[in-house]
Amino acid sequence: MRPRQNISEIFSTFIQFEADRFNCWIYDAKLRRSIQNCLVQISETKHSENFWAIYWHKNWQNQPNSLAEAHLSAYLQETCYWSAQRTIPQITSVQCTLSDCFQIAIAEVPKILKACDPDQKASLKSYSNVAFGNVIRDALRQKQEIDFCNDWALLLKLSRKRLQQSLQNAGLTDETIARYLLAWKCFADGYILGKSPGVRKLQRPDQDTWEAIAQLYNRDRLTQLNPSGTECNAQTLEKWLLLSAKHARSYLYPVVSSLNAPKTGQADSELQDDLPDTTQNESLLADLIAREEAETQKNQQQEIHNLLINTLAKLSPQSQKLLQLYYQQGLTQQQIAKQQQIQQYQISRQLAKTRESLLLAIAKWSQETMHISPTSNVVKHISAVLEEWLQNYFSNLEPHSSKEQ
């Protein structure tokens, strides 16, 4: 993948895939004009991409769903791509393409922007790097569960709240949703479920069970539905239940559309062409310029870098070697375990213990120097910063180097 070269490109281009591989960067004309209009206000060379990431993040907080979201989606393209490429091999039981996983993750940018605090020390990229991986893992595990379940097992595993959300997402009326939910409840009550753990192998109810389900529905509709509607036979209830299962699958594992996808019936236009344009917030820009010019943040980053270098040097040779294999050589835990001839869980524990040592060093420094209490949110951000630092540090070392900087 060719790295993007300048601020304009970083905040206005999107990945184009070909045969499930990175092909090239594609400019969005509206985003390009937007960022260039901002750059004429100040010197482009004076401010880093992190400055503009914070600026657009704060702009998005003031105007959600604005052009700022599209700029940040463009900014996070590389982070999302590498996170997807790194995460897919971890869940081999589900077949999913790189481009699909990329689209699943990048669609969650609004949630990531909402959860990430731009005033914390962790950058948006480092936070997103962890968040994208979590999104993809959750989606693949959910897809695995959905794929393994037939419709009847899926319906029995659903909660009422989740099914209701699925039906609402499908755009059904409140009256229809009420009927479907009652049909689902009668199905669950009428289906005699044994204590066997093989829930995924549940079969279609037999005729006697369908009759029992219909009797339950026709009895309960009189007291639980308003209006109560007409009587329903087993065939109608089965149709409703299969539609409910279909809507649940679509809701739990939706098809994600790319911003670069063409609009229906308009081959020359893309979905992102409809993104709204907004005026720039000059007071916000002035505030961020003042922040960017401060040398304090730069000094703090250097202090953290030196702290981690010194902490690394104090680790045991075995721990240092493990970090090199994992971050510098890019080996998986399974590959390291095979090479070292020990169990994979031992590698996992050693990595966790080593990261914890580095994490504690940063947390202690933050508390003593910055007077920041190590709350759960602070620790989460520090963990993201540490992960980004480890990747950058070891990727810049010479191959198989064991020297510390």
Coordinates of C-alpha atoms in Angstrom, one line a residue:
M1 CA 0.0 0.0 0.0
R2 CA 1.4 3.4 -1.0
P3 CA 1.5 5.8 1.9
R4 CA -0.4 9.0 1.4
Q5 CA 1.9 12.0 0.9
N6 CA 0.2 15.1 2.2
I7 CA -2.6 16.5 4.4
S8 CA -5.0 16.9 1.4
E9 CA -4.6 13.3 0.3
I10 CA -4.8 11.9 3.9
F11 CA -8.2 13.6 4.6
S12 CA -9.9 13.2 1.2
T13 CA -9.0 9.8 -0.3
F14 CA -10.5 6.4 0.1
I15 CA -9.1 2.9 -0.6
Q16 CA -10.2 1.2 -3.8
F17 CA -10.1 -2.6 -3.7
E18 CA -9.5 -5.0 -6.6
A19 CA -9.6 -8.8 -6.2
D20 CA -9.8 -8.2 -2.4
R21 CA -6.5 -6.3 -2.4
F22 CA -5.6 -2.7 -2.2
N23 CA -5.6 -1.2 -5.6
C24 CA -5.2 2.6 -5.3
W25 CA -6.3 5.8 -3.5
I26 CA -9.4 7.5 -4.9
Y27 CA -9.9 11.2 -4.3
D28 CA -13.3 12.5 -3.3
A29 CA -13.7 15.9 -5.0
K30 CA -15.9 17.4 -2.3
L31 CA -13.6 16.4 0.5
R32 CA -10.6 17.6 -1.4
R33 CA -12.1 21.0 -1.9
S34 CA -13.0 21.1 1.8
I35 CA -9.5 20.4 3.1
Q36 CA -7.9 22.7 0.6
N37 CA -10.1 25.5 1.7
C38 CA -8.9 24.9 5.3
L39 CA -5.3 24.8 4.3
V40 CA -5.3 28.2 2.7
Q41 CA -6.2 29.7 6.1
I42 CA -3.0 28.5 7.6
S43 CA 0.4 27.1 6.6
E44 CA 0.0 23.4 5.6
T45 CA 3.5 22.6 6.7
K46 CA 3.0 24.1 10.1
H47 CA 0.4 21.5 11.4
S48 CA 0.5 17.8 11.5
E49 CA -2.1 15.2 10.5
N50 CA -2.8 14.7 14.2
F51 CA -3.7 18.4 14.4
W52 CA -6.2 18.0 11.6
A53 CA -7.6 14.8 13.1
I54 CA -8.3 16.6 16.4
Y55 CA -9.8 19.5 14.5
W56 CA -12.2 17.4 12.5
H57 CA -13.0 15.3 15.5
K58 CA -14.0 18.3 17.5
N59 CA -15.9 19.7 14.5
W60 CA -17.8 16.4 14.3
Q61 CA -18.7 16.6 18.0
N62 CA -20.2 20.0 17.3
Q63 CA -22.0 18.8 14.1
P64 CA -22.5 15.0 14.0
N65 CA -23.1 13.5 10.6
S66 CA -21.4 16.5 9.0
L67 CA -18.6 16.6 6.4
A68 CA -16.2 16.1 9.3
E69 CA -17.2 12.5 9.6
A70 CA -16.3 11.9 6.0
H71 CA -12.9 13.5 6.5
L72 CA -12.2 11.3 9.5
S73 CA -13.4 8.2 7.6
A74 CA -10.9 9.0 4.9
Y75 CA -8.2 9.6 7.6
L76 CA -8.7 6.2 9.2
Q77 CA -8.6 4.2 6.0
E78 CA -5.1 2.8 6.5
T79 CA -5.7 2.1 10.2
C80 CA -8.9 0.2 9.3
Y81 CA -7.2 -1.7 6.4
W82 CA -4.2 -2.9 8.5
S83 CA -6.5 -3.8 11.5
A84 CA -8.7 -5.9 9.2
Q85 CA -5.7 -7.6 7.7
R86 CA -4.3 -8.4 11.1
T87 CA -7.6 -9.6 12.6
I88 CA -9.0 -11.9 9.9
P89 CA -6.4 -14.7 10.5
Q90 CA -7.3 -14.8 14.2
I91 CA -10.8 -16.2 13.4
T92 CA -10.2 -18.9 10.8
S93 CA -13.6 -20.6 11.3
V94 CA -15.4 -17.8 9.4
Q95 CA -14.8 -17.1 5.8
C96 CA -14.8 -13.4 5.2
T97 CA -12.9 -11.3 2.7
L98 CA -10.6 -8.4 3.6
S99 CA -12.8 -5.9 1.8
D100 CA -15.9 -7.1 3.6
C101 CA -14.2 -6.9 7.0
F102 CA -12.8 -3.4 6.1
Q103 CA -16.3 -2.2 5.2
I104 CA -17.8 -3.7 8.4
A105 CA -15.2 -1.8 10.5
I106 CA -15.2 1.5 8.7
A107 CA -19.0 1.7 9.0
E108 CA -18.5 2.0 12.8
V109 CA -16.5 5.2 12.5
P110 CA -19.3 7.3 14.1
K111 CA -19.4 5.0 17.1
I112 CA -15.6 5.2 17.4
L113 CA -15.7 9.0 17.2
K114 CA -18.3 9.2 19.9
A115 CA -16.3 6.8 22.2
C116 CA -12.8 8.4 21.7
D117 CA -12.0 11.5 23.7
P118 CA -9.9 13.9 21.6
D119 CA -8.6 15.5 24.8
Q120 CA -6.9 12.3 25.9
K121 CA -3.3 11.5 25.1
A122 CA -4.1 8.5 22.8
S123 CA -4.4 9.6 19.2
L124 CA -7.6 8.8 17.2
K125 CA -5.5 6.4 15.1
S126 CA -4.2 4.4 18.1
Y127 CA -7.7 4.2 19.6
S128 CA -9.3 3.2 16.3
N129 CA -6.6 0.6 15.7
V130 CA -7.9 -1.3 18.8
A131 CA -11.6 -0.5 18.2
F132 CA -11.6 -1.6 14.5
G133 CA -10.1 -5.0 15.6
N134 CA -12.8 -5.4 18.3
V135 CA -15.5 -4.5 15.7
I136 CA -14.3 -7.1 13.2
R137 CA -13.9 -9.8 15.8
D138 CA -17.4 -9.3 17.2
A139 CA -18.9 -9.2 13.7
L140 CA -17.1 -12.4 12.7
R141 CA -18.1 -14.3 15.9
Q142 CA -21.6 -13.1 15.4
K143 CA -21.6 -14.2 11.8
Q144 CA -20.3 -17.6 12.8
E145 CA -23.1 -18.0 15.4
I146 CA -25.7 -16.9 12.9
D147 CA -24.4 -19.1 10.1
F148 CA -24.4 -22.2 12.3
C149 CA -28.0 -21.7 13.5
N150 CA -31.0 -22.7 11.4
D151 CA -34.0 -20.4 11.6
W152 CA -35.7 -22.3 14.4
A153 CA -32.6 -22.3 16.6
L154 CA -32.0 -18.7 15.9
L155 CA -35.5 -17.7 16.9
L156 CA -35.1 -19.6 20.2
K157 CA -31.8 -18.0 21.0
L158 CA -33.1 -14.4 20.3
S159 CA -34.2 -12.2 23.2
R160 CA -37.5 -10.3 22.8
K161 CA -35.6 -7.0 22.7
R162 CA -33.2 -8.1 20.0
L163 CA -36.0 -9.4 17.8
Q164 CA -38.0 -6.2 18.3
Q165 CA -35.0 -4.2 17.3
S166 CA -34.6 -6.4 14.2
L167 CA -38.2 -5.9 13.2
Q168 CA -38.1 -2.1 13.8
N169 CA -34.9 -1.9 11.7
A170 CA -36.8 -3.7 8.9
G171 CA -39.3 -0.9 8.9
L172 CA -42.4 -2.9 9.9
T173 CA -45.4 -1.1 11.5
D174 CA -46.0 -1.3 15.2
E175 CA -49.1 -3.4 14.7
T176 CA -47.2 -6.0 12.5
I177 CA -44.3 -6.0 15.0
A178 CA -46.7 -6.8 17.9
R179 CA -48.2 -9.7 15.9
Y180 CA -44.8 -11.1 15.0
L181 CA -43.6 -10.8 18.6
L182 CA -46.6 -12.6 19.9
A183 CA -46.1 -15.3 17.3
W184 CA -42.5 -15.7 18.4
K185 CA -43.5 -16.0 22.1
C186 CA -46.1 -18.6 21.3
F187 CA -43.5 -20.5 19.2
A188 CA -41.0 -20.4 22.1
D189 CA -43.7 -21.5 24.6
G190 CA -45.1 -24.2 22.3
Y191 CA -41.8 -25.7 21.2
I192 CA -40.9 -28.3 23.7
L193 CA -37.2 -27.8 24.1
G194 CA -35.2 -30.6 25.7
K195 CA -32.2 -30.2 27.9
S196 CA -29.8 -31.3 25.1
P197 CA -27.1 -28.7 24.4
G198 CA -27.4 -29.3 20.7
V199 CA -29.6 -26.2 20.2
R200 CA -28.2 -25.4 16.8
K201 CA -29.6 -28.7 15.4
L202 CA -33.2 -27.9 16.2
Q203 CA -35.6 -28.9 13.4
R204 CA -38.8 -27.4 12.1
P205 CA -41.7 -28.1 14.5
D206 CA -43.9 -31.0 13.7
Q207 CA -47.6 -30.6 12.8
D208 CA -48.9 -31.2 16.3
T209 CA -46.5 -28.5 17.7
W210 CA -47.7 -26.1 15.0
E211 CA -51.3 -26.6 16.1
A212 CA -50.3 -26.0 19.7
I213 CA -48.6 -22.8 18.7
A214 CA -51.6 -21.6 16.7
Q215 CA -53.9 -22.3 19.6
L216 CA -51.7 -20.3 21.9
Y217 CA -51.6 -17.4 19.5
N218 CA -55.4 -17.3 18.9
R219 CA -56.0 -17.3 22.6
D220 CA -53.4 -14.7 23.6
R221 CA -54.1 -12.3 20.7
L222 CA -57.4 -11.5 22.4
T223 CA -55.7 -10.0 25.5
Q224 CA -52.3 -9.0 24.2
L225 CA -53.0 -7.4 20.9
N226 CA -54.8 -4.1 20.2
P227 CA -56.5 -4.6 17.8
S228 CA -56.6 -8.4 18.3
G229 CA -56.8 -9.1 14.6
T230 CA -58.2 -12.3 13.0
E231 CA -57.4 -15.9 13.8
C232 CA -54.3 -17.3 12.3
N233 CA -53.5 -20.8 11.2
A234 CA -50.2 -22.6 11.5
Q235 CA -49.1 -21.7 7.9
T236 CA -49.5 -18.0 8.5
L237 CA -47.6 -18.2 11.8
E238 CA -44.7 -20.2 10.2
K239 CA -44.5 -17.5 7.5
W240 CA -44.3 -14.7 10.1
L241 CA -41.6 -16.6 12.1
L242 CA -39.4 -17.2 9.0
L243 CA -39.7 -13.5 8.1
S244 CA -38.7 -12.7 11.7
A245 CA -35.6 -14.9 11.4
K246 CA -34.7 -13.3 8.1
H247 CA -35.0 -9.8 9.5
A248 CA -33.0 -10.9 12.6
R249 CA -30.1 -12.2 10.4
S250 CA -30.1 -9.0 8.4
Y251 CA -30.0 -6.9 11.6
L252 CA -27.4 -8.9 13.4
Y253 CA -25.1 -9.2 10.4
P254 CA -26.0 -6.4 7.9
V255 CA -24.6 -5.9 4.5
V256 CA -22.3 -2.8 4.6
S257 CA -22.2 -0.5 1.7
S258 CA -19.1 1.5 0.7
L259 CA -19.1 5.2 0.4
N260 CA -17.6 4.6 -3.0
A261 CA -20.5 2.4 -4.2
P262 CA -22.4 3.9 -7.1
K263 CA -25.9 5.3 -6.4
T264 CA -28.8 3.2 -7.8
G265 CA -29.4 4.1 -11.4
Q266 CA -26.5 6.6 -11.5
A267 CA -23.3 4.9 -12.5
D268 CA -21.4 8.2 -12.6
S269 CA -22.3 9.2 -9.0
E270 CA -21.3 7.7 -5.6
L271 CA -23.1 7.5 -2.3
Q272 CA -20.5 9.9 -0.7
D273 CA -21.6 12.6 -3.2
D274 CA -24.6 13.3 -1.0
L275 CA -22.4 14.1 2.1
P276 CA -23.4 17.5 3.3
D277 CA -21.0 20.5 3.1
T278 CA -20.5 22.6 6.2
T279 CA -18.8 25.9 7.0
Q280 CA -15.7 25.9 9.1
N281 CA -15.6 26.8 12.7
E282 CA -13.0 29.5 12.9
S283 CA -13.0 29.8 16.7
L284 CA -12.4 26.1 17.0
L285 CA -9.6 26.3 14.4
A286 CA -7.9 29.1 16.4
D287 CA -8.1 27.1 19.6
L288 CA -6.5 24.1 18.0
I289 CA -3.8 26.1 16.4
A290 CA -2.8 27.4 19.9
R291 CA -2.8 23.9 21.2
E292 CA -0.7 22.6 18.3
E293 CA 1.9 25.3 18.8
A294 CA 2.5 24.4 22.4
E295 CA 5.7 22.5 23.0
T296 CA 4.4 20.8 26.1
Q297 CA 2.8 17.9 24.2
K298 CA 5.9 17.3 22.2
N299 CA 8.0 17.2 25.3
Q300 CA 5.6 14.8 27.0
Q301 CA 5.7 12.4 24.1
Q302 CA 9.5 12.4 24.2
E303 CA 9.4 11.7 27.9
I304 CA 7.1 8.7 27.4
H305 CA 9.3 7.4 24.6
N306 CA 12.4 7.6 26.8
L307 CA 10.5 6.0 29.7
L308 CA 9.5 3.0 27.5
I309 CA 13.0 2.6 26.1
N310 CA 14.4 2.4 29.7
T311 CA 11.7 0.1 30.8
L312 CA 12.3 -2.2 27.8
A313 CA 16.0 -2.3 28.7
K314 CA 15.1 -3.6 32.2
L315 CA 13.0 -6.5 30.9
S316 CA 14.4 -10.0 30.9
P317 CA 16.1 -11.1 27.6
Q318 CA 13.2 -13.6 27.2
S319 CA 10.6 -10.9 27.3
Q320 CA 12.5 -8.7 24.9
K321 CA 12.9 -11.6 22.5
L322 CA 9.2 -12.3 22.7
L323 CA 8.3 -8.7 21.9
Q324 CA 10.7 -8.8 18.9
L325 CA 9.1 -12.0 17.5
Y326 CA 5.6 -10.6 17.9
Y327 CA 6.0 -7.0 16.9
Q328 CA 9.1 -6.9 14.7
Q329 CA 8.9 -10.2 12.9
G330 CA 5.1 -10.2 12.9
L331 CA 4.8 -13.8 14.2
T332 CA 1.5 -15.0 15.7
Q333 CA 1.3 -16.5 19.1
Q334 CA 0.9 -19.9 17.6
Q335 CA 4.0 -19.5 15.5
I336 CA 6.1 -18.2 18.4
A337 CA 4.9 -21.1 20.6
K338 CA 5.9 -23.6 17.9
Q339 CA 9.3 -21.9 17.5
Q340 CA 9.9 -21.8 21.3
Q341 CA 8.4 -25.3 21.7
I342 CA 6.0 -24.2 24.5
Q343 CA 2.2 -23.9 24.7
Q344 CA 0.4 -21.0 23.1
Y345 CA -1.3 -20.0 26.3
Q346 CA 2.1 -19.5 27.9
I347 CA 3.1 -17.1 25.1
S348 CA -0.2 -15.3 25.6
R349 CA 0.5 -14.9 29.4
Q350 CA 4.1 -13.8 28.9
L351 CA 3.0 -11.2 26.3
A352 CA 0.3 -9.9 28.7
K353 CA 2.7 -9.7 31.6
T354 CA 5.3 -7.9 29.5
R355 CA 2.7 -5.4 28.2
E356 CA 1.5 -4.9 31.8
S357 CA 4.9 -3.9 33.0
L358 CA 5.2 -1.2 30.3
L359 CA 1.6 -0.1 31.0
L360 CA 2.3 0.3 34.7
A361 CA 5.3 2.4 33.9
I362 CA 3.3 4.8 31.8
A363 CA 0.4 4.9 34.3
K364 CA 2.8 5.7 37.1
W365 CA 4.5 8.5 35.1
S366 CA 1.1 9.9 34.2
Q367 CA 0.0 10.0 37.8
E368 CA 3.3 11.5 39.1
T369 CA 3.9 14.0 36.2
M370 CA 0.5 14.8 34.8
H371 CA -1.5 14.2 38.0
I372 CA -3.9 12.0 36.0
S373 CA -5.7 9.3 38.1
P374 CA -5.6 5.9 36.4
T375 CA -9.3 5.5 35.8
S376 CA -10.6 2.8 33.5
N377 CA -10.9 5.2 30.6
V378 CA -7.4 6.6 31.2
V379 CA -5.9 3.0 31.3
K380 CA -7.8 2.2 28.1
H381 CA -6.2 5.1 26.3
I382 CA -2.8 4.4 27.7
S383 CA -3.1 0.8 26.5
A384 CA -3.9 2.1 23.0
V385 CA -0.9 4.5 23.1
L386 CA 1.4 1.6 24.2
E387 CA 0.2 -0.7 21.5
E388 CA 0.8 2.0 18.8
W389 CA 4.3 2.7 20.3
L390 CA 5.3 -0.9 20.3
Q391 CA 4.3 -1.4 16.7
N392 CA 6.1 1.7 15.6
Y393 CA 9.2 1.1 17.7
F394 CA 9.8 -2.5 16.6
S395 CA 8.9 -1.8 13.0
N396 CA 11.7 0.8 12.9
L397 CA 14.4 -1.6 14.3
E398 CA 16.7 -3.3 11.9
P399 CA 15.7 -6.9 11.2
H400 CA 16.5 -9.3 14.1
S401 CA 18.1 -6.4 16.0
S402 CA 18.3 -6.8 19.7
K403 CA 19.8 -3.4 20.5
E404 CA 17.8 -0.8 22.3
Q405 CA 17.6 2.8 21.0

